[in-house]
Amino acid sequence: MAKRRSSKAQKQSKVKLNWNNKTLEKVARYFLYSEGRLSKDQIIEIGNQTLFHKLKSGGYIEEVKNTDKGVFKTTEKLRNQYKTNIDAKVRFSGSGSTEHSKGVYNMVKILPQSIIMDGKLQTEEDLKEEFKKLKKKKEFKASVTSYREKLNTDKLNFMANYKKELQNTPKNRQALLKAHYTKEIEKIDYRLKVLDDKKRGISHSDFRVIATKDQAEEILKNLQEERDRFEDAYYINQFDKAIDKLQTIIGRAEPTQEIRINFEIVTKNYEARDIIAKENYGIITGQEMIYIPAY
């Protein structure tokens, strides 16, 4: 005999979603693009109070445990309906920290709405699949080898320059000279160590935006406005670097060219090796990365 459905499940089954509603689609896309997590306030900001209660009461979202109160993630019920009604191939993520997903949300929020609603954003899950295929290609392997050789050549050049400079350096300054070159060589050795880490040595960005030149210029303007909201020198400096890099990318693009912009959200928990692994990806694939501080 089949088990009777609980009263909670019965109530949830009565809450239907209208996937022709663009506000619902927008909220669902923000969940997708913000690593599967949004706060109650964010859901209401993107959508409205009624939609939040509908998603919650219908079992489409649930509160995330062991994190800030009021943070929600999608359930299988919402993910399955999204695949049926919006995109059958989509991959939802849910493994990021709340701090990181909030940083991703803040960046996604300043993108042109046409990019959000047209799905012109590749998530971490999309890039993970792309990277699996990329690593198998001969061109990628050759690029890794070439970069490793460059680092080793740089190291040899530093050692040769040190020996040459040492001959013309007074004894009382030789220790200082040695310390300088030792530090530079240690940096290269550390880069080589990270590069040779088969699991974490090369790391793709958090997400990629595919934009027209006009959309990229709108993102640039929005980044500038976002920077101006801060008074903390750290955030201003980080945004300035991001703005400079995006200006360079836009400046190189042809008027009708589609621009691919890789964004990485950096939390204060990032270690030096994490940034180096991202830099390795940019150098080896030729895809520059724009770093945005989480806030």
mmCIF file of C-alpha atoms in Angstrom:
data_model
loop_
_atom_site.group_PDB
_atom_site.id
_atom_site.type_symbol
_atom_site.label_atom_id
_atom_site.label_comp_id
_atom_site.label_asym_id
_atom_site.label_seq_id
_atom_site.Cartn_x
_atom_site.Cartn_y
_atom_site.Cartn_z
ATOM 1 C CA MET A 1 0.000 0.000 0.000
ATOM 2 C CA ALA A 2 1.428 3.396 -0.992
ATOM 3 C CA LYS A 3 2.377 5.794 1.789
ATOM 4 C CA ARG A 4 0.182 8.837 2.209
ATOM 5 C CA ARG A 5 1.942 12.089 1.489
ATOM 6 C CA SER A 6 2.611 14.265 4.515
ATOM 7 C CA SER A 7 0.464 17.367 4.985
ATOM 8 C CA LYS A 8 3.586 19.488 4.345
ATOM 9 C CA ALA A 9 4.240 17.757 1.011
ATOM 10 C CA GLN A 10 0.558 18.107 0.087
ATOM 11 C CA LYS A 11 0.659 21.850 0.792
ATOM 12 C CA GLN A 12 3.887 22.246 -1.194
ATOM 13 C CA SER A 13 2.466 20.364 -4.181
ATOM 14 C CA LYS A 14 -0.368 22.892 -4.435
ATOM 15 C CA VAL A 15 2.077 25.801 -4.909
ATOM 16 C CA LYS A 16 2.618 26.064 -8.661
ATOM 17 C CA LEU A 17 5.076 28.331 -10.470
ATOM 18 C CA ASN A 18 4.360 30.168 -13.712
ATOM 19 C CA TRP A 19 7.589 29.889 -15.729
ATOM 20 C CA ASN A 20 6.288 32.419 -18.250
ATOM 21 C CA ASN A 21 6.684 35.007 -15.491
ATOM 22 C CA LYS A 22 9.923 36.914 -16.199
ATOM 23 C CA THR A 23 10.346 37.891 -12.535
ATOM 24 C CA LEU A 24 10.446 34.197 -11.571
ATOM 25 C CA GLU A 25 12.938 33.488 -14.349
ATOM 26 C CA LYS A 26 15.080 36.420 -13.213
ATOM 27 C CA VAL A 27 15.219 35.187 -9.601
ATOM 28 C CA ALA A 28 15.991 31.647 -10.770
ATOM 29 C CA ARG A 29 18.795 32.936 -13.000
ATOM 30 C CA TYR A 30 20.264 34.892 -10.095
ATOM 31 C CA PHE A 31 20.276 31.681 -8.035
ATOM 32 C CA LEU A 32 22.053 29.954 -10.918
ATOM 33 C CA TYR A 33 24.621 32.729 -11.399
ATOM 34 C CA SER A 34 25.219 33.358 -7.649
ATOM 35 C CA GLU A 35 26.486 29.847 -6.889
ATOM 36 C CA GLY A 36 23.037 28.616 -5.881
ATOM 37 C CA ARG A 37 22.609 30.894 -2.860
ATOM 38 C CA LEU A 38 20.618 34.070 -2.236
ATOM 39 C CA SER A 39 19.477 35.774 0.947
ATOM 40 C CA LYS A 40 15.828 36.547 1.628
ATOM 41 C CA ASP A 41 16.556 40.257 1.092
ATOM 42 C CA GLN A 42 18.264 39.557 -2.246
ATOM 43 C CA ILE A 43 15.333 37.447 -3.483
ATOM 44 C CA ILE A 44 12.913 40.248 -2.580
ATOM 45 C CA GLU A 45 15.216 42.860 -4.161
ATOM 46 C CA ILE A 46 15.355 40.963 -7.463
ATOM 47 C CA GLY A 47 11.756 39.764 -7.322
ATOM 48 C CA ASN A 48 9.218 40.581 -4.627
ATOM 49 C CA GLN A 49 7.911 39.470 -1.222
ATOM 50 C CA THR A 50 5.086 37.396 -2.712
ATOM 51 C CA LEU A 51 7.451 35.394 -4.906
ATOM 52 C CA PHE A 52 9.815 34.749 -1.962
ATOM 53 C CA HIS A 53 6.974 33.294 0.136
ATOM 54 C CA LYS A 54 5.760 31.231 -2.821
ATOM 55 C CA LEU A 55 9.221 29.749 -3.391
ATOM 56 C CA LYS A 56 9.636 28.975 0.299
ATOM 57 C CA SER A 57 6.154 27.594 0.976
ATOM 58 C CA GLY A 58 6.252 25.524 -2.200
ATOM 59 C CA GLY A 59 9.526 23.842 -1.245
ATOM 60 C CA TYR A 60 11.421 25.395 -4.153
ATOM 61 C CA ILE A 61 14.040 26.895 -1.843
ATOM 62 C CA GLU A 62 15.284 25.999 1.628
ATOM 63 C CA GLU A 63 17.377 27.763 4.233
ATOM 64 C CA VAL A 64 21.084 26.915 4.266
ATOM 65 C CA LYS A 65 22.252 25.468 7.569
ATOM 66 C CA ASN A 66 25.414 26.522 9.432
ATOM 67 C CA THR A 67 25.673 29.953 7.857
ATOM 68 C CA ASP A 68 24.166 33.418 8.183
ATOM 69 C CA LYS A 69 20.445 33.373 8.967
ATOM 70 C CA GLY A 70 18.148 34.012 6.027
ATOM 71 C CA VAL A 71 20.357 32.517 3.284
ATOM 72 C CA PHE A 72 18.534 30.171 0.912
ATOM 73 C CA LYS A 73 19.493 27.587 -1.709
ATOM 74 C CA THR A 74 17.455 25.949 -4.442
ATOM 75 C CA THR A 75 15.917 22.516 -3.994
ATOM 76 C CA GLU A 76 15.817 19.772 -6.598
ATOM 77 C CA LYS A 77 12.202 20.743 -7.266
ATOM 78 C CA LEU A 78 13.153 24.219 -8.558
ATOM 79 C CA ARG A 79 16.238 22.943 -10.410
ATOM 80 C CA ASN A 80 14.236 20.315 -12.255
ATOM 81 C CA GLN A 81 11.554 22.813 -13.274
ATOM 82 C CA TYR A 82 14.226 25.271 -14.445
ATOM 83 C CA LYS A 83 15.709 22.541 -16.655
ATOM 84 C CA THR A 84 12.280 21.699 -18.050
ATOM 85 C CA ASN A 85 11.224 25.292 -18.726
ATOM 86 C CA ILE A 86 14.393 27.367 -19.283
ATOM 87 C CA ASP A 87 17.525 25.350 -20.026
ATOM 88 C CA ALA A 88 17.780 21.560 -20.055
ATOM 89 C CA LYS A 89 21.595 21.579 -19.995
ATOM 90 C CA VAL A 90 22.068 23.893 -17.030
ATOM 91 C CA ARG A 91 24.266 22.906 -14.059
ATOM 92 C CA PHE A 92 23.488 24.490 -10.698
ATOM 93 C CA SER A 93 26.271 24.985 -8.166
ATOM 94 C CA GLY A 94 25.831 24.938 -4.421
ATOM 95 C CA SER A 95 29.281 24.392 -2.972
ATOM 96 C CA GLY A 96 30.498 27.967 -2.466
ATOM 97 C CA SER A 97 30.692 29.789 0.850
ATOM 98 C CA THR A 98 28.028 32.362 1.681
ATOM 99 C CA GLU A 99 30.683 35.126 1.676
ATOM 100 C CA HIS A 100 31.855 34.132 -1.794
ATOM 101 C CA SER A 101 28.362 33.666 -3.268
ATOM 102 C CA LYS A 102 27.391 37.104 -1.904
ATOM 103 C CA GLY A 103 30.443 38.565 -3.682
ATOM 104 C CA VAL A 104 29.400 36.844 -6.917
ATOM 105 C CA TYR A 105 25.845 38.190 -6.493
ATOM 106 C CA ASN A 106 27.128 41.755 -6.026
ATOM 107 C CA MET A 107 29.062 41.510 -9.289
ATOM 108 C CA VAL A 108 26.231 39.818 -11.203
ATOM 109 C CA LYS A 109 23.856 42.536 -9.955
ATOM 110 C CA ILE A 110 25.769 45.272 -11.814
ATOM 111 C CA LEU A 111 25.765 43.404 -15.142
ATOM 112 C CA PRO A 112 23.356 44.576 -17.873
ATOM 113 C CA GLN A 113 19.997 42.830 -17.457
ATOM 114 C CA SER A 114 20.144 41.643 -21.073
ATOM 115 C CA ILE A 115 23.200 39.530 -20.191
ATOM 116 C CA ILE A 116 21.326 37.945 -17.264
ATOM 117 C CA MET A 117 18.089 37.212 -19.119
ATOM 118 C CA ASP A 118 19.752 36.081 -22.366
ATOM 119 C CA GLY A 119 21.957 33.641 -20.436
ATOM 120 C CA LYS A 120 25.188 35.274 -21.611
ATOM 121 C CA LEU A 121 26.998 34.145 -18.485
ATOM 122 C CA GLN A 122 28.965 30.920 -18.065
ATOM 123 C CA THR A 123 28.956 29.666 -14.489
ATOM 124 C CA GLU A 124 31.718 27.941 -12.552
ATOM 125 C CA GLU A 125 30.109 24.604 -13.462
ATOM 126 C CA ASP A 126 30.174 25.488 -17.187
ATOM 127 C CA LEU A 127 33.832 26.513 -16.989
ATOM 128 C CA LYS A 128 34.711 23.370 -15.030
ATOM 129 C CA GLU A 129 33.382 21.201 -17.878
ATOM 130 C CA GLU A 130 35.137 23.364 -20.477
ATOM 131 C CA PHE A 131 38.418 23.091 -18.558
ATOM 132 C CA LYS A 132 38.208 19.273 -18.365
ATOM 133 C CA LYS A 133 38.112 19.157 -22.164
ATOM 134 C CA LEU A 134 40.748 21.867 -22.562
ATOM 135 C CA LYS A 135 43.322 20.009 -20.425
ATOM 136 C CA LYS A 136 43.248 17.063 -22.837
ATOM 137 C CA LYS A 137 44.232 19.155 -25.867
ATOM 138 C CA LYS A 138 47.787 19.147 -27.231
ATOM 139 C CA GLU A 139 47.817 22.950 -27.498
ATOM 140 C CA PHE A 140 47.050 23.307 -23.794
ATOM 141 C CA LYS A 141 49.738 20.826 -22.757
ATOM 142 C CA ALA A 142 52.243 22.582 -25.018
ATOM 143 C CA SER A 143 51.347 25.944 -23.473
ATOM 144 C CA VAL A 144 51.919 24.556 -19.958
ATOM 145 C CA THR A 145 55.314 23.166 -21.019
ATOM 146 C CA SER A 146 56.253 26.466 -22.645
ATOM 147 C CA TYR A 147 55.343 28.444 -19.516
ATOM 148 C CA ARG A 148 57.287 26.053 -17.274
ATOM 149 C CA GLU A 149 60.327 26.469 -19.535
ATOM 150 C CA LYS A 150 59.970 30.262 -19.374
ATOM 151 C CA LEU A 151 59.928 30.196 -15.565
ATOM 152 C CA ASN A 152 63.033 27.994 -15.495
ATOM 153 C CA THR A 153 64.775 30.316 -17.984
ATOM 154 C CA ASP A 154 63.852 33.332 -15.832
ATOM 155 C CA LYS A 155 65.353 31.548 -12.829
ATOM 156 C CA LEU A 156 68.616 30.830 -14.682
ATOM 157 C CA ASN A 157 68.782 34.464 -15.832
ATOM 158 C CA PHE A 158 68.329 35.713 -12.287
ATOM 159 C CA MET A 159 71.134 33.441 -11.082
ATOM 160 C CA ALA A 160 73.441 34.617 -13.892
ATOM 161 C CA ASN A 161 72.616 38.281 -13.211
ATOM 162 C CA TYR A 162 73.306 37.768 -9.508
ATOM 163 C CA LYS A 163 76.783 36.336 -10.176
ATOM 164 C CA LYS A 164 77.536 39.178 -12.581
ATOM 165 C CA GLU A 165 76.343 41.914 -10.196
ATOM 166 C CA LEU A 166 78.149 40.334 -7.261
ATOM 167 C CA GLN A 167 81.523 40.965 -8.906
ATOM 168 C CA ASN A 168 80.851 44.730 -8.995
ATOM 169 C CA THR A 169 79.176 45.039 -5.584
ATOM 170 C CA PRO A 170 81.079 46.238 -2.479
ATOM 171 C CA LYS A 171 81.334 43.617 0.285
ATOM 172 C CA ASN A 172 79.166 45.646 2.644
ATOM 173 C CA ARG A 173 76.252 45.475 0.134
ATOM 174 C CA GLN A 174 76.647 41.872 -1.006
ATOM 175 C CA ALA A 175 74.320 40.440 1.664
ATOM 176 C CA LEU A 176 71.588 42.851 0.562
ATOM 177 C CA LEU A 177 72.093 41.880 -3.078
ATOM 178 C CA LYS A 178 71.944 38.179 -2.231
ATOM 179 C CA ALA A 179 68.731 38.687 -0.218
ATOM 180 C CA HIS A 180 67.105 40.466 -3.187
ATOM 181 C CA TYR A 181 67.951 37.740 -5.707
ATOM 182 C CA THR A 182 67.135 34.934 -3.265
ATOM 183 C CA LYS A 183 63.645 36.427 -2.801
ATOM 184 C CA GLU A 184 63.049 36.676 -6.563
ATOM 185 C CA ILE A 185 64.253 33.109 -7.172
ATOM 186 C CA GLU A 186 62.052 31.821 -4.334
ATOM 187 C CA LYS A 187 59.049 33.487 -6.008
ATOM 188 C CA ILE A 188 59.801 31.618 -9.245
ATOM 189 C CA ASP A 189 60.304 28.331 -7.367
ATOM 190 C CA TYR A 190 56.924 28.828 -5.692
ATOM 191 C CA ARG A 191 55.261 29.526 -9.048
ATOM 192 C CA LEU A 192 56.790 26.318 -10.428
ATOM 193 C CA LYS A 193 55.562 24.386 -7.392
ATOM 194 C CA VAL A 194 52.007 25.687 -7.866
ATOM 195 C CA LEU A 195 52.098 25.027 -11.631
ATOM 196 C CA ASP A 196 53.117 21.405 -11.014
ATOM 197 C CA ASP A 197 50.169 20.791 -8.662
ATOM 198 C CA LYS A 198 47.990 18.636 -10.938
ATOM 199 C CA LYS A 199 44.785 19.341 -8.989
ATOM 200 C CA ARG A 200 45.048 23.024 -8.051
ATOM 201 C CA GLY A 201 47.907 24.427 -10.121
ATOM 202 C CA ILE A 202 45.754 25.955 -12.864
ATOM 203 C CA SER A 203 42.340 27.299 -11.920
ATOM 204 C CA HIS A 204 39.622 28.843 -14.110
ATOM 205 C CA SER A 205 37.576 31.903 -13.138
ATOM 206 C CA ASP A 206 34.354 31.961 -11.111
ATOM 207 C CA PHE A 207 32.289 32.964 -14.124
ATOM 208 C CA ARG A 208 32.584 34.392 -17.614
ATOM 209 C CA VAL A 209 30.438 37.076 -19.210
ATOM 210 C CA ILE A 210 29.933 37.105 -22.977
ATOM 211 C CA ALA A 211 29.227 40.712 -23.929
ATOM 212 C CA THR A 212 28.971 43.044 -26.887
ATOM 213 C CA LYS A 213 31.304 46.041 -26.807
ATOM 214 C CA ASP A 214 28.407 48.285 -25.696
ATOM 215 C CA GLN A 215 27.541 45.881 -22.864
ATOM 216 C CA ALA A 216 31.198 45.701 -21.807
ATOM 217 C CA GLU A 217 31.321 49.505 -21.660
ATOM 218 C CA GLU A 218 28.172 49.473 -19.514
ATOM 219 C CA ILE A 219 29.856 46.989 -17.148
ATOM 220 C CA LEU A 220 32.880 49.310 -17.006
ATOM 221 C CA LYS A 221 30.667 52.286 -16.109
ATOM 222 C CA ASN A 222 28.891 50.241 -13.432
ATOM 223 C CA LEU A 223 32.237 49.122 -11.964
ATOM 224 C CA GLN A 224 33.348 52.748 -11.743
ATOM 225 C CA GLU A 225 30.118 53.696 -9.963
ATOM 226 C CA GLU A 226 30.481 50.729 -7.603
ATOM 227 C CA ARG A 227 34.073 51.758 -6.762
ATOM 228 C CA ASP A 228 32.894 55.258 -5.877
ATOM 229 C CA ARG A 229 30.659 53.841 -3.143
ATOM 230 C CA PHE A 230 33.695 52.746 -1.109
ATOM 231 C CA GLU A 231 35.889 54.738 1.245
ATOM 232 C CA ASP A 232 38.200 51.853 2.224
ATOM 233 C CA ALA A 233 41.514 52.122 0.306
ATOM 234 C CA TYR A 234 41.733 48.331 -0.182
ATOM 235 C CA TYR A 235 38.450 48.146 -2.107
ATOM 236 C CA ILE A 236 39.156 51.311 -4.107
ATOM 237 C CA ASN A 237 42.570 49.918 -5.125
ATOM 238 C CA GLN A 238 41.124 46.528 -6.127
ATOM 239 C CA PHE A 239 38.338 48.126 -8.177
ATOM 240 C CA ASP A 240 40.848 50.464 -9.859
ATOM 241 C CA LYS A 241 42.880 47.426 -10.986
ATOM 242 C CA ALA A 242 39.731 45.712 -12.293
ATOM 243 C CA ILE A 243 38.636 48.869 -14.135
ATOM 244 C CA ASP A 244 42.074 49.325 -15.735
ATOM 245 C CA LYS A 245 42.112 45.714 -16.929
ATOM 246 C CA LEU A 246 38.585 45.879 -18.355
ATOM 247 C CA GLN A 247 39.431 49.150 -20.146
ATOM 248 C CA THR A 248 42.406 47.383 -21.764
ATOM 249 C CA ILE A 249 40.252 44.435 -22.859
ATOM 250 C CA ILE A 250 37.596 46.736 -24.340
ATOM 251 C CA GLY A 251 40.250 48.885 -26.055
ATOM 252 C CA ARG A 252 41.627 45.851 -27.911
ATOM 253 C CA ALA A 253 38.226 44.643 -29.123
ATOM 254 C CA GLU A 254 36.769 45.358 -32.554
ATOM 255 C CA PRO A 255 33.405 47.237 -32.565
ATOM 256 C CA THR A 256 31.400 44.139 -33.525
ATOM 257 C CA GLN A 257 33.516 41.634 -31.610
ATOM 258 C CA GLU A 258 31.992 39.494 -28.848
ATOM 259 C CA ILE A 259 34.026 40.088 -25.678
ATOM 260 C CA ARG A 260 34.616 37.297 -23.150
ATOM 261 C CA ILE A 261 35.293 38.659 -19.670
ATOM 262 C CA ASN A 262 36.480 36.303 -16.924
ATOM 263 C CA PHE A 263 35.649 37.400 -13.367
ATOM 264 C CA GLU A 264 37.132 36.046 -10.138
ATOM 265 C CA ILE A 265 35.652 37.034 -6.781
ATOM 266 C CA VAL A 266 38.428 37.254 -4.198
ATOM 267 C CA THR A 267 37.653 36.790 -0.506
ATOM 268 C CA LYS A 268 40.107 37.618 2.263
ATOM 269 C CA ASN A 269 40.628 33.866 2.747
ATOM 270 C CA TYR A 270 42.456 33.584 -0.577
ATOM 271 C CA GLU A 271 46.085 32.501 -0.274
ATOM 272 C CA ALA A 272 48.960 33.447 -2.587
ATOM 273 C CA ARG A 273 48.773 30.046 -4.288
ATOM 274 C CA ASP A 274 45.077 30.590 -5.124
ATOM 275 C CA ILE A 275 45.881 33.807 -7.011
ATOM 276 C CA ILE A 276 48.897 32.213 -8.742
ATOM 277 C CA ALA A 277 46.695 29.323 -9.947
ATOM 278 C CA LYS A 278 44.284 31.882 -11.447
ATOM 279 C CA GLU A 279 47.193 33.764 -13.038
ATOM 280 C CA ASN A 280 48.451 30.471 -14.481
ATOM 281 C CA TYR A 281 45.086 29.962 -16.184
ATOM 282 C CA GLY A 282 45.232 33.445 -17.704
ATOM 283 C CA ILE A 283 48.793 33.027 -18.968
ATOM 284 C CA ILE A 284 48.305 29.524 -20.373
ATOM 285 C CA THR A 285 44.904 30.066 -22.014
ATOM 286 C CA GLY A 286 45.423 33.708 -22.990
ATOM 287 C CA GLN A 287 42.235 34.666 -21.140
ATOM 288 C CA GLU A 288 42.828 37.541 -18.747
ATOM 289 C CA MET A 289 41.073 37.471 -15.402
ATOM 290 C CA ILE A 290 39.485 40.425 -13.629
ATOM 291 C CA TYR A 291 39.633 40.220 -9.843
ATOM 292 C CA ILE A 292 36.774 41.708 -7.819
ATOM 293 C CA PRO A 293 36.946 41.855 -4.001
ATOM 294 C CA ALA A 294 34.083 40.131 -2.187
ATOM 295 C CA TYR A 295 31.899 42.560 -0.219
#
